[in-house]
């Protein structure tokens, strides 16, 4: 939600992650869905790897990147830009995530 595929040009496999980076059209739609209350929670896939691992060619380089340490600052910046609000989603984010996981667990078992 915070980057775009153009990052691949200068970051190469360092920008390789799952799900992959999406176009501006997709990120605008995601921010609008968050603002409209359609998205229940926000999470990061904190998956740091060494530079040696990330410098491998595509297909051999692992997906993922660090991000948990910057996620709060980046999201607060988005609040400041009026792309989302603070109280509604943020203070219930953990609760929403836990409820989503609990519901999924119940469906599986």
PDB file of C-alpha atoms in Angstrom:
ATOM      1  CA  UNK A   1       0.000   0.000   0.000  1.00  0.00           C
ATOM      2  CA  UNK A   2       2.984   2.283   0.340  1.00  0.00           C
ATOM      3  CA  UNK A   3       5.098   1.491  -2.716  1.00  0.00           C
ATOM      4  CA  UNK A   4       4.664   0.778  -6.416  1.00  0.00           C
ATOM      5  CA  UNK A   5       6.166  -1.527  -9.075  1.00  0.00           C
ATOM      6  CA  UNK A   6       8.538   1.251 -10.161  1.00  0.00           C
ATOM      7  CA  UNK A   7      10.620   0.302  -7.108  1.00  0.00           C
ATOM      8  CA  UNK A   8      11.777  -2.814  -8.960  1.00  0.00           C
ATOM      9  CA  UNK A   9      13.783  -0.651 -11.378  1.00  0.00           C
ATOM     10  CA  UNK A  10      16.194   0.560  -8.715  1.00  0.00           C
ATOM     11  CA  UNK A  11      15.724  -2.017  -5.928  1.00  0.00           C
ATOM     12  CA  UNK A  12      15.560  -5.206  -7.990  1.00  0.00           C
ATOM     13  CA  UNK A  13      14.963  -8.290  -5.866  1.00  0.00           C
ATOM     14  CA  UNK A  14      15.197  -6.202  -2.684  1.00  0.00           C
ATOM     15  CA  UNK A  15      11.616  -5.146  -3.520  1.00  0.00           C
ATOM     16  CA  UNK A  16      10.477  -8.736  -4.066  1.00  0.00           C
ATOM     17  CA  UNK A  17       7.634  -9.560  -1.663  1.00  0.00           C
ATOM     18  CA  UNK A  18       4.318 -11.368  -1.357  1.00  0.00           C
ATOM     19  CA  UNK A  19       1.915 -10.080  -2.350  1.00  0.00           C
ATOM     20  CA  UNK A  20       3.914  -8.256  -5.017  1.00  0.00           C
ATOM     21  CA  UNK A  21       3.955  -4.485  -5.341  1.00  0.00           C
ATOM     22  CA  UNK A  22       0.883  -3.155  -7.135  1.00  0.00           C
ATOM     23  CA  UNK A  23       0.115  -0.197  -9.359  1.00  0.00           C
ATOM     24  CA  UNK A  24      -1.075   3.183  -8.120  1.00  0.00           C
ATOM     25  CA  UNK A  25      -4.627   2.257  -9.186  1.00  0.00           C
ATOM     26  CA  UNK A  26      -4.578  -0.687  -6.785  1.00  0.00           C
ATOM     27  CA  UNK A  27      -3.090   1.278  -3.894  1.00  0.00           C
ATOM     28  CA  UNK A  28      -5.612   4.109  -4.310  1.00  0.00           C
ATOM     29  CA  UNK A  29      -8.417   1.530  -4.168  1.00  0.00           C
ATOM     30  CA  UNK A  30      -6.922  -0.063  -1.037  1.00  0.00           C
ATOM     31  CA  UNK A  31      -6.664   3.289   0.763  1.00  0.00           C
ATOM     32  CA  UNK A  32     -10.252   4.104  -0.184  1.00  0.00           C
ATOM     33  CA  UNK A  33     -11.414   0.700   1.078  1.00  0.00           C
ATOM     34  CA  UNK A  34      -9.622   1.353   4.363  1.00  0.00           C
ATOM     35  CA  UNK A  35     -11.197   4.788   4.668  1.00  0.00           C
ATOM     36  CA  UNK A  36     -14.646   3.350   3.851  1.00  0.00           C
ATOM     37  CA  UNK A  37     -14.343   0.639   6.495  1.00  0.00           C
ATOM     38  CA  UNK A  38     -14.232  -2.237   3.993  1.00  0.00           C
ATOM     39  CA  UNK A  39     -10.794  -3.405   5.133  1.00  0.00           C
ATOM     40  CA  UNK A  40     -10.945  -4.935   8.619  1.00  0.00           C
ATOM     41  CA  UNK A  41      -7.301  -4.779   9.620  1.00  0.00           C
ATOM     42  CA  UNK A  42      -3.816  -3.820   8.507  1.00  0.00           C
ATOM     43  CA  UNK A  43      -0.824  -6.076   9.016  1.00  0.00           C
ATOM     44  CA  UNK A  44       2.778  -6.227   7.899  1.00  0.00           C
ATOM     45  CA  UNK A  45       4.632  -9.254   6.632  1.00  0.00           C
ATOM     46  CA  UNK A  46       7.887  -8.535   8.407  1.00  0.00           C
ATOM     47  CA  UNK A  47      10.296 -10.900   6.657  1.00  0.00           C
ATOM     48  CA  UNK A  48      13.835  -9.530   6.815  1.00  0.00           C
ATOM     49  CA  UNK A  49      16.610 -11.236   4.886  1.00  0.00           C
ATOM     50  CA  UNK A  50      20.314 -10.571   4.567  1.00  0.00           C
ATOM     51  CA  UNK A  51      21.598  -8.466   1.668  1.00  0.00           C
ATOM     52  CA  UNK A  52      23.384 -11.561   0.372  1.00  0.00           C
ATOM     53  CA  UNK A  53      20.041 -13.385   0.192  1.00  0.00           C
ATOM     54  CA  UNK A  54      18.189 -10.438  -1.386  1.00  0.00           C
ATOM     55  CA  UNK A  55      20.964  -9.789  -3.946  1.00  0.00           C
ATOM     56  CA  UNK A  56      20.396 -13.182  -5.551  1.00  0.00           C
ATOM     57  CA  UNK A  57      18.652 -13.279  -8.941  1.00  0.00           C
ATOM     58  CA  UNK A  58      14.873 -13.407  -9.111  1.00  0.00           C
ATOM     59  CA  UNK A  59      13.694 -16.911  -8.368  1.00  0.00           C
ATOM     60  CA  UNK A  60      16.508 -17.525  -5.907  1.00  0.00           C
ATOM     61  CA  UNK A  61      16.031 -14.392  -3.828  1.00  0.00           C
ATOM     62  CA  UNK A  62      13.560 -14.874  -0.964  1.00  0.00           C
ATOM     63  CA  UNK A  63      10.425 -12.754  -0.847  1.00  0.00           C
ATOM     64  CA  UNK A  64       9.989 -10.297   1.971  1.00  0.00           C
ATOM     65  CA  UNK A  65      11.582  -7.283   3.538  1.00  0.00           C
ATOM     66  CA  UNK A  66      11.854  -5.641   6.941  1.00  0.00           C
ATOM     67  CA  UNK A  67       9.125  -3.205   7.807  1.00  0.00           C
ATOM     68  CA  UNK A  68       7.622  -3.648  11.241  1.00  0.00           C
ATOM     69  CA  UNK A  69       9.922  -0.950  12.639  1.00  0.00           C
ATOM     70  CA  UNK A  70       8.681   1.664  10.143  1.00  0.00           C
ATOM     71  CA  UNK A  71       5.035   0.650   9.750  1.00  0.00           C
ATOM     72  CA  UNK A  72       3.667   2.894  12.520  1.00  0.00           C
ATOM     73  CA  UNK A  73       5.458   6.012  11.238  1.00  0.00           C
ATOM     74  CA  UNK A  74       4.337   5.316   7.669  1.00  0.00           C
ATOM     75  CA  UNK A  75       0.724   4.780   8.701  1.00  0.00           C
ATOM     76  CA  UNK A  76       0.724   7.942  10.837  1.00  0.00           C
ATOM     77  CA  UNK A  77       1.936   9.793   7.754  1.00  0.00           C
ATOM     78  CA  UNK A  78      -1.089   8.431   5.887  1.00  0.00           C
ATOM     79  CA  UNK A  79      -3.373   9.632   8.676  1.00  0.00           C
ATOM     80  CA  UNK A  80      -1.776  13.071   8.321  1.00  0.00           C
ATOM     81  CA  UNK A  81      -2.494  12.954   4.579  1.00  0.00           C
ATOM     82  CA  UNK A  82      -6.140  12.084   5.333  1.00  0.00           C
ATOM     83  CA  UNK A  83      -5.908   8.675   3.673  1.00  0.00           C
ATOM     84  CA  UNK A  84      -7.232   6.952   6.796  1.00  0.00           C
ATOM     85  CA  UNK A  85      -8.330   7.861  10.284  1.00  0.00           C
ATOM     86  CA  UNK A  86      -6.570   7.027  13.496  1.00  0.00           C
ATOM     87  CA  UNK A  87      -9.098   5.948  16.103  1.00  0.00           C
ATOM     88  CA  UNK A  88     -11.419   3.582  14.279  1.00  0.00           C
ATOM     89  CA  UNK A  89      -9.028   1.181  12.627  1.00  0.00           C
ATOM     90  CA  UNK A  90      -5.923   1.559  14.697  1.00  0.00           C
ATOM     91  CA  UNK A  91      -7.178   0.900  18.161  1.00  0.00           C
ATOM     92  CA  UNK A  92      -9.289  -2.021  17.010  1.00  0.00           C
ATOM     93  CA  UNK A  93      -6.743  -3.341  14.505  1.00  0.00           C
ATOM     94  CA  UNK A  94      -5.336  -6.017  16.801  1.00  0.00           C
ATOM     95  CA  UNK A  95      -8.808  -6.990  17.923  1.00  0.00           C
ATOM     96  CA  UNK A  96     -10.016  -7.192  14.306  1.00  0.00           C
ATOM     97  CA  UNK A  97      -7.018  -9.272  13.300  1.00  0.00           C
ATOM     98  CA  UNK A  98      -7.505 -11.673  16.210  1.00  0.00           C
ATOM     99  CA  UNK A  99     -11.228 -11.981  15.454  1.00  0.00           C
ATOM    100  CA  UNK A 100     -10.480 -12.660  11.770  1.00  0.00           C
ATOM    101  CA  UNK A 101      -7.960 -15.351  12.696  1.00  0.00           C
ATOM    102  CA  UNK A 102     -10.344 -16.878  15.240  1.00  0.00           C
ATOM    103  CA  UNK A 103     -13.161 -16.985  12.660  1.00  0.00           C
ATOM    104  CA  UNK A 104     -10.856 -18.635  10.120  1.00  0.00           C
ATOM    105  CA  UNK A 105      -9.739 -21.183  12.731  1.00  0.00           C
ATOM    106  CA  UNK A 106     -13.369 -22.044  13.543  1.00  0.00           C
ATOM    107  CA  UNK A 107     -14.173 -22.550   9.844  1.00  0.00           C
ATOM    108  CA  UNK A 108     -11.214 -24.924   9.448  1.00  0.00           C
ATOM    109  CA  UNK A 109     -11.970 -27.007  12.533  1.00  0.00           C
TER     110      UNK A 109
END
